[in-house]
Amino acid sequence: LEARVGEFEAGQFSTTTRLSGTTTFVMGGVDEVAGKETVTFNYDTKINLDTSFTGEDLLKTRIRAGNFNANDPFGANGASPLEVSSSTADTLTIDRAYYQFPVGDNLTATVGASVRQDDMLGVWPSSYPSDSGLDVLTYAGANAAYNLSSGAGAGVTYAKDQLSASLLFVSSEAADASQGVLTEQGSDDVTTQVAWLGDNWTLAAAYTSSDGGNTTSNANAEDFTAWGVSGQYDLDNGISLNAGMGWKTPEKENDASNIEDEQTWSVGVVWSDFGAEGNALGFGIGTAEGHRDDSGYDDPLAYEIYYSMAVSDNITVTPSFFTVEKDGTDDVSGGLVKTTFSF
């Protein structure tokens, strides 16, 4: 077996390539979702291949597979989507393929055919959550400015001393010849971020312009500009405080379709080494969707609490409980146990 492994390592991978990954099991369920209140058991697997040719660059390839149903409560289109859920129907897919390299002493450039907005940002301005839960609470409070669009893209980051500044774009339909990169037909997002990093705090502002591939005069919810201000402050006792707020302005409003100005925010607290070394207690609250200034609108919120337990260096078990409020309908509450295996 050792001889075969040695042959595999020598013959199949460059010595500059590192393989790592995670597999996550999620067992849980929700109430107040008609016909979808049973306990489910799903998985998500990510395999990373990181290659460096010079010791300072990075070629990132990530393979992902999962069996979450997109329309179930935990799926991307569900009542309480999880950040970890992927709906690939057990099929291996490439969801990251980009190259990152230095340009001089203070500039880093990124270009890729499959890259996400946050892969190219110089700073992610939040440490919440330390162990992913509800997807809606993972956008540093500025859900439209940090919309995590993915596709083909490129960006550059300037970092010197405590200052970080990034400029990037993502074209979601770049692989389609009828839409392409940075065209009127394609959906493109352009983001600028400026951040200041202190000894135990981070503050960042971001601006995103998204056209949503809108080539008509009609209102489109994905044709907007957005601002966001987010930050974190780490206390000496292992507690990290996180907060953020964002504003979204559509290019054209349509009140009948709820395409109008929106505001989002979130607050999260993470207490590292709570109870035991390697464990973490977290609590988050924020907008469940963009809040609108409409008469009778309920301003729905999302709440969650979790406790991440390090069973070993490579296994973490995280129970969590959450509530997602819905405007005009019953709130959705649920719980889950998430087990993460790192390798």
Tab-separated table of N, CA, C and O in Angstrom, residues 56-138:
chain	number	residue	atom	x	y	z
A	56	GLU	N	4.925	31.870	-4.395
A	56	GLU	CA	4.169	33.075	-4.052
A	56	GLU	C	2.826	33.144	-4.772
A	56	GLU	O	2.004	34.000	-4.456
A	57	ASP	N	2.623	32.261	-5.743
A	57	ASP	CA	1.362	32.272	-6.492
A	57	ASP	C	0.479	31.108	-6.062
A	57	ASP	O	0.883	30.269	-5.254
A	58	LEU	N	-0.747	31.067	-6.591
A	58	LEU	CA	-1.686	30.008	-6.233
A	58	LEU	C	-2.601	29.713	-7.409
A	58	LEU	O	-3.281	30.608	-7.925
A	59	LEU	N	-2.599	28.467	-7.843
A	59	LEU	CA	-3.605	27.965	-8.781
A	59	LEU	C	-4.588	27.143	-7.965
A	59	LEU	O	-4.242	26.094	-7.426
A	60	LYS	N	-5.808	27.630	-7.869
A	60	LYS	CA	-6.828	26.986	-7.042
A	60	LYS	C	-7.822	26.232	-7.932
A	60	LYS	O	-8.418	26.795	-8.844
A	61	THR	N	-7.986	24.947	-7.625
A	61	THR	CA	-9.028	24.131	-8.250
A	61	THR	C	-9.808	23.472	-7.134
A	61	THR	O	-9.222	22.810	-6.271
A	62	ARG	N	-11.118	23.673	-7.116
A	62	ARG	CA	-11.940	23.060	-6.077
A	62	ARG	C	-13.033	22.216	-6.708
A	62	ARG	O	-13.747	22.673	-7.603
A	63	ILE	N	-13.116	20.986	-6.221
A	63	ILE	CA	-14.142	20.053	-6.662
A	63	ILE	C	-15.180	19.948	-5.552
A	63	ILE	O	-14.830	19.832	-4.378
A	64	ARG	N	-16.456	19.989	-5.936
A	64	ARG	CA	-17.499	19.967	-4.915
A	64	ARG	C	-18.619	19.018	-5.319
A	64	ARG	O	-18.934	18.867	-6.506
A	65	ALA	N	-19.202	18.380	-4.319
A	65	ALA	CA	-20.345	17.502	-4.545
A	65	ALA	C	-21.233	17.522	-3.312
A	65	ALA	O	-20.749	17.675	-2.183
A	66	GLY	N	-22.534	17.378	-3.528
A	66	GLY	CA	-23.473	17.341	-2.411
A	66	GLY	C	-24.819	16.832	-2.869
A	66	GLY	O	-25.094	16.749	-4.073
A	67	ASN	N	-25.657	16.495	-1.915
A	67	ASN	CA	-26.975	15.955	-2.281
A	67	ASN	C	-28.130	16.714	-1.648
A	67	ASN	O	-29.213	16.163	-1.437
A	68	PHE	N	-27.916	18.012	-1.330
A	68	PHE	CA	-29.018	18.831	-0.842
A	68	PHE	C	-30.007	19.090	-1.979
A	68	PHE	O	-29.603	19.364	-3.117
A	69	ASN	N	-31.273	19.007	-1.682
A	69	ASN	CA	-32.317	19.366	-2.644
A	69	ASN	C	-32.506	20.877	-2.578
A	69	ASN	O	-32.796	21.431	-1.521
A	70	ALA	N	-32.330	21.544	-3.708
A	70	ALA	CA	-32.373	23.009	-3.728
A	70	ALA	C	-33.690	23.566	-3.209
A	70	ALA	O	-33.726	24.683	-2.674
A	71	ASN	N	-34.780	22.817	-3.333
A	71	ASN	CA	-36.096	23.313	-2.926
A	71	ASN	C	-36.518	22.850	-1.540
A	71	ASN	O	-37.599	23.204	-1.074
A	72	ASP	N	-35.697	22.031	-0.868
A	72	ASP	CA	-35.959	21.667	0.517
A	72	ASP	C	-35.580	22.827	1.431
A	72	ASP	O	-34.870	23.761	1.012
A	73	PRO	N	-36.015	22.809	2.698
A	73	PRO	CA	-35.742	23.956	3.588
A	73	PRO	C	-34.270	24.353	3.678
A	73	PRO	O	-33.955	25.537	3.724
A	74	PHE	N	-33.337	23.371	3.688
A	74	PHE	CA	-31.921	23.701	3.818
A	74	PHE	C	-31.263	24.046	2.484
A	74	PHE	O	-30.111	24.463	2.450
A	75	GLY	N	-31.952	23.834	1.371
A	75	GLY	CA	-31.390	24.065	0.048
A	75	GLY	C	-31.357	25.533	-0.336
A	75	GLY	O	-31.931	26.399	0.334
A	76	ALA	N	-30.723	25.821	-1.460
A	76	ALA	CA	-30.511	27.206	-1.882
A	76	ALA	C	-31.803	27.979	-2.065
A	76	ALA	O	-31.843	29.197	-1.844
A	77	ASN	N	-32.878	27.312	-2.475
A	77	ASN	CA	-34.154	27.988	-2.692
A	77	ASN	C	-35.149	27.729	-1.569
A	77	ASN	O	-36.334	28.035	-1.707
A	78	GLY	N	-34.683	27.162	-0.469
A	78	GLY	CA	-35.567	26.763	0.609
A	78	GLY	C	-35.913	27.872	1.573
A	78	GLY	O	-35.502	29.030	1.413
A	79	ALA	N	-36.653	27.512	2.610
A	79	ALA	CA	-37.108	28.484	3.607
A	79	ALA	C	-35.996	28.903	4.555
A	79	ALA	O	-36.049	29.992	5.130
A	80	SER	N	-34.985	28.050	4.736
A	80	SER	CA	-33.873	28.369	5.640
A	80	SER	C	-32.572	27.822	5.057
A	80	SER	O	-32.004	26.866	5.577
A	81	PRO	N	-32.078	28.407	3.967
A	81	PRO	CA	-30.880	27.891	3.289
A	81	PRO	C	-29.661	27.903	4.203
A	81	PRO	O	-29.457	28.838	4.985
A	82	LEU	N	-28.847	26.861	4.074
A	82	LEU	CA	-27.585	26.778	4.801
A	82	LEU	C	-26.431	27.177	3.898
A	82	LEU	O	-26.442	26.906	2.695
A	83	GLU	N	-25.417	27.779	4.497
A	83	GLU	CA	-24.241	28.171	3.719
A	83	GLU	C	-23.529	26.963	3.149
A	83	GLU	O	-22.949	27.016	2.069
A	84	VAL	N	-23.587	25.834	3.849
A	84	VAL	CA	-22.830	24.656	3.455
A	84	VAL	C	-23.526	23.830	2.382
A	84	VAL	O	-22.913	22.943	1.783
A	85	SER	N	-24.788	24.096	2.097
A	85	SER	CA	-25.538	23.220	1.204
A	85	SER	C	-25.106	23.394	-0.245
A	85	SER	O	-24.893	24.505	-0.731
A	86	SER	N	-24.938	22.262	-0.942
A	86	SER	CA	-24.696	22.263	-2.379
A	86	SER	C	-25.625	21.246	-3.021
A	86	SER	O	-25.880	20.187	-2.454
A	87	SER	N	-26.117	21.575	-4.196
A	87	SER	CA	-27.108	20.732	-4.855
A	87	SER	C	-26.545	20.239	-6.182
A	87	SER	O	-26.932	20.703	-7.252
A	88	THR	N	-25.607	19.303	-6.113
A	88	THR	CA	-24.999	18.783	-7.334
A	88	THR	C	-25.530	17.402	-7.699
A	88	THR	O	-25.030	16.793	-8.642
A	89	ALA	N	-26.537	16.900	-6.958
A	89	ALA	CA	-27.117	15.576	-7.220
A	89	ALA	C	-26.031	14.503	-7.233
A	89	ALA	O	-26.016	13.636	-8.104
A	90	ASP	N	-25.118	14.584	-6.259
A	90	ASP	CA	-24.040	13.609	-6.084
A	90	ASP	C	-23.020	13.629	-7.217
A	90	ASP	O	-22.193	12.718	-7.329
A	91	THR	N	-23.057	14.655	-8.052
A	91	THR	CA	-22.129	14.756	-9.175
A	91	THR	C	-20.962	15.669	-8.818
A	91	THR	O	-21.165	16.763	-8.283
A	92	LEU	N	-19.741	15.232	-9.124
A	92	LEU	CA	-18.566	16.063	-8.893
A	92	LEU	C	-18.562	17.228	-9.873
A	92	LEU	O	-18.724	17.042	-11.082
A	93	THR	N	-18.397	18.440	-9.351
A	93	THR	CA	-18.341	19.626	-10.198
A	93	THR	C	-17.141	20.483	-9.813
A	93	THR	O	-16.689	20.460	-8.667
A	94	ILE	N	-16.634	21.233	-10.765
A	94	ILE	CA	-15.570	22.207	-10.496
A	94	ILE	C	-16.240	23.531	-10.166
A	94	ILE	O	-16.894	24.134	-11.022
A	95	ASP	N	-16.111	23.987	-8.927
A	95	ASP	CA	-16.740	25.263	-8.589
A	95	ASP	C	-15.725	26.356	-8.268
A	95	ASP	O	-16.120	27.473	-7.916
A	96	ARG	N	-14.429	26.056	-8.386
A	96	ARG	CA	-13.386	27.078	-8.327
A	96	ARG	C	-12.281	26.708	-9.305
A	96	ARG	O	-11.818	25.563	-9.328
A	97	ALA	N	-11.873	27.676	-10.107
A	97	ALA	CA	-10.730	27.500	-11.001
A	97	ALA	C	-10.174	28.887	-11.274
A	97	ALA	O	-10.668	29.611	-12.138
A	98	TYR	N	-9.154	29.278	-10.473
A	98	TYR	CA	-8.580	30.613	-10.655
A	98	TYR	C	-7.104	30.616	-10.293
A	98	TYR	O	-6.594	29.703	-9.641
A	99	TYR	N	-6.419	31.666	-10.751
A	99	TYR	CA	-4.979	31.809	-10.529
A	99	TYR	C	-4.725	33.149	-9.855
A	99	TYR	O	-5.231	34.192	-10.295
A	100	GLN	N	-3.950	33.120	-8.787
A	100	GLN	CA	-3.647	34.319	-7.995
A	100	GLN	C	-2.143	34.485	-7.921
A	100	GLN	O	-1.418	33.522	-7.629
A	101	PHE	N	-1.652	35.721	-8.152
A	101	PHE	CA	-0.210	35.911	-8.219
A	101	PHE	C	0.151	37.350	-7.842
A	101	PHE	O	-0.654	38.279	-8.028
A	102	PRO	N	1.349	37.548	-7.303
A	102	PRO	CA	1.772	38.901	-6.924
A	102	PRO	C	2.211	39.705	-8.147
A	102	PRO	O	2.739	39.167	-9.110
A	103	VAL	N	1.974	41.015	-8.058
A	103	VAL	CA	2.443	41.952	-9.079
A	103	VAL	C	3.210	43.040	-8.336
A	103	VAL	O	2.614	43.973	-7.793
A	104	GLY	N	4.508	42.898	-8.249
A	104	GLY	CA	5.281	43.821	-7.446
A	104	GLY	C	5.163	43.499	-5.968
A	104	GLY	O	4.758	42.403	-5.574
A	105	ASP	N	5.500	44.475	-5.140
A	105	ASP	CA	5.554	44.239	-3.697
A	105	ASP	C	4.193	44.316	-3.012
A	105	ASP	O	3.969	43.634	-2.007
A	106	ASN	N	3.285	45.129	-3.510
A	106	ASN	CA	2.046	45.394	-2.780
A	106	ASN	C	0.771	45.016	-3.521
A	106	ASN	O	-0.319	45.190	-2.980
A	107	LEU	N	0.888	44.510	-4.734
A	107	LEU	CA	-0.285	44.177	-5.525
A	107	LEU	C	-0.410	42.667	-5.703
A	107	LEU	O	0.586	41.976	-5.914
A	108	THR	N	-1.650	42.187	-5.610
A	108	THR	CA	-1.962	40.790	-5.894
A	108	THR	C	-3.092	40.761	-6.911
A	108	THR	O	-4.123	41.408	-6.725
A	109	ALA	N	-2.895	40.004	-7.984
A	109	ALA	CA	-3.890	39.901	-9.040
A	109	ALA	C	-4.520	38.508	-9.023
A	109	ALA	O	-3.870	37.524	-8.663
A	110	THR	N	-5.782	38.444	-9.409
A	110	THR	CA	-6.513	37.179	-9.501
A	110	THR	C	-7.274	37.152	-10.811
A	110	THR	O	-7.909	38.145	-11.186
A	111	VAL	N	-7.212	36.020	-11.515
A	111	VAL	CA	-7.991	35.835	-12.738
A	111	VAL	C	-8.464	34.393	-12.779
A	111	VAL	O	-7.728	33.482	-12.388
A	112	GLY	N	-9.712	34.181	-13.192
A	112	GLY	CA	-10.204	32.812	-13.204
A	112	GLY	C	-11.455	32.646	-14.036
A	112	GLY	O	-12.208	33.600	-14.261
A	113	ALA	N	-11.657	31.421	-14.499
A	113	ALA	CA	-12.864	31.082	-15.248
A	113	ALA	C	-14.006	30.693	-14.323
A	113	ALA	O	-15.166	30.678	-14.736
A	114	SER	N	-13.683	30.367	-13.069
A	114	SER	CA	-14.699	30.061	-12.062
A	114	SER	C	-14.193	30.574	-10.723
A	114	SER	O	-13.441	29.894	-10.028
A	115	VAL	N	-14.592	31.783	-10.385
A	115	VAL	CA	-14.096	32.446	-9.194
A	115	VAL	C	-15.253	33.192	-8.545
A	115	VAL	O	-16.195	33.617	-9.224
A	116	ARG	N	-15.199	33.334	-7.221
A	116	ARG	CA	-16.273	34.016	-6.508
A	116	ARG	C	-15.768	35.356	-5.992
A	116	ARG	O	-14.572	35.542	-5.772
A	117	GLN	N	-16.686	36.264	-5.789
A	117	GLN	CA	-16.342	37.628	-5.374
A	117	GLN	C	-15.369	37.645	-4.206
A	117	GLN	O	-14.344	38.337	-4.235
A	118	ASP	N	-15.644	36.872	-3.138
A	118	ASP	CA	-14.809	36.938	-1.941
A	118	ASP	C	-13.431	36.330	-2.147
A	118	ASP	O	-12.518	36.606	-1.359
A	119	ASP	N	-13.234	35.511	-3.200
A	119	ASP	CA	-11.900	34.987	-3.489
A	119	ASP	C	-10.939	36.100	-3.885
A	119	ASP	O	-9.715	35.942	-3.757
A	120	MET	N	-11.472	37.217	-4.376
A	120	MET	CA	-10.634	38.295	-4.895
A	120	MET	C	-10.577	39.512	-3.983
A	120	MET	O	-9.865	40.474	-4.277
A	121	LEU	N	-11.331	39.492	-2.882
A	121	LEU	CA	-11.299	40.607	-1.939
A	121	LEU	C	-10.052	40.536	-1.063
A	121	LEU	O	-9.626	39.452	-0.654
A	122	GLY	N	-9.496	41.681	-0.745
A	122	GLY	CA	-8.332	41.703	0.133
A	122	GLY	C	-8.665	41.361	1.568
A	122	GLY	O	-7.830	40.834	2.311
A	123	VAL	N	-9.918	41.610	1.986
A	123	VAL	CA	-10.333	41.416	3.377
A	123	VAL	C	-11.766	40.878	3.391
A	123	VAL	O	-12.608	41.330	2.603
A	124	TRP	N	-12.029	39.903	4.253
A	124	TRP	CA	-13.415	39.580	4.579
A	124	TRP	C	-13.684	40.168	5.959
A	124	TRP	O	-13.078	39.761	6.941
A	125	PRO	N	-14.584	41.158	6.077
A	125	PRO	CA	-14.666	41.989	7.277
A	125	PRO	C	-15.492	41.407	8.410
A	125	PRO	O	-16.161	42.143	9.134
A	126	SER	N	-15.468	40.099	8.591
A	126	SER	CA	-16.242	39.484	9.658
A	126	SER	C	-15.649	38.130	9.996
A	126	SER	O	-15.165	37.420	9.112
A	127	SER	N	-15.700	37.779	11.281
A	127	SER	CA	-15.299	36.436	11.706
A	127	SER	C	-16.518	35.591	12.058
A	127	SER	O	-16.367	34.476	12.545
A	128	TYR	N	-17.715	36.144	11.790
A	128	TYR	CA	-18.941	35.399	12.059
A	128	TYR	C	-19.519	34.870	10.761
A	128	TYR	O	-19.627	35.607	9.778
A	129	PRO	N	-19.940	33.576	10.757
A	129	PRO	CA	-19.772	32.617	11.855
A	129	PRO	C	-18.437	31.901	11.742
A	129	PRO	O	-17.869	31.797	10.648
A	130	SER	N	-17.944	31.383	12.851
A	130	SER	CA	-16.731	30.578	12.801
A	130	SER	C	-17.037	29.193	12.249
A	130	SER	O	-16.141	28.492	11.774
A	131	ASP	N	-18.296	28.786	12.302
A	131	ASP	CA	-18.753	27.502	11.772
A	131	ASP	C	-20.082	27.760	11.073
A	131	ASP	O	-21.069	28.098	11.722
A	132	SER	N	-20.111	27.648	9.751
A	132	SER	CA	-21.215	28.166	8.950
A	132	SER	C	-22.570	27.584	9.337
A	132	SER	O	-22.690	26.406	9.664
A	133	GLY	N	-23.587	28.435	9.275
A	133	GLY	CA	-24.956	28.043	9.584
A	133	GLY	C	-25.896	28.596	8.541
A	133	GLY	O	-25.770	28.295	7.353
A	134	LEU	N	-26.868	29.420	8.975
A	134	LEU	CA	-27.798	30.032	8.033
A	134	LEU	C	-27.036	30.887	7.019
A	134	LEU	O	-26.225	31.742	7.378
A	135	ASP	N	-27.328	30.672	5.750
A	135	ASP	CA	-26.613	31.385	4.701
A	135	ASP	C	-26.818	32.889	4.794
A	135	ASP	O	-25.896	33.666	4.558
A	136	VAL	N	-28.023	33.332	5.151
A	136	VAL	CA	-28.347	34.751	5.133
A	136	VAL	C	-27.517	35.555	6.134
A	136	VAL	O	-27.398	36.778	6.006
A	137	LEU	N	-26.916	34.871	7.134
A	137	LEU	CA	-26.120	35.574	8.139
A	137	LEU	C	-24.617	35.509	7.844
A	137	LEU	O	-23.804	35.809	8.711
A	138	THR	N	-24.254	35.157	6.609
A	138	THR	CA	-22.832	35.017	6.265
A	138	THR	C	-22.336	36.093	5.303
A	138	THR	O	-21.296	35.923	4.681
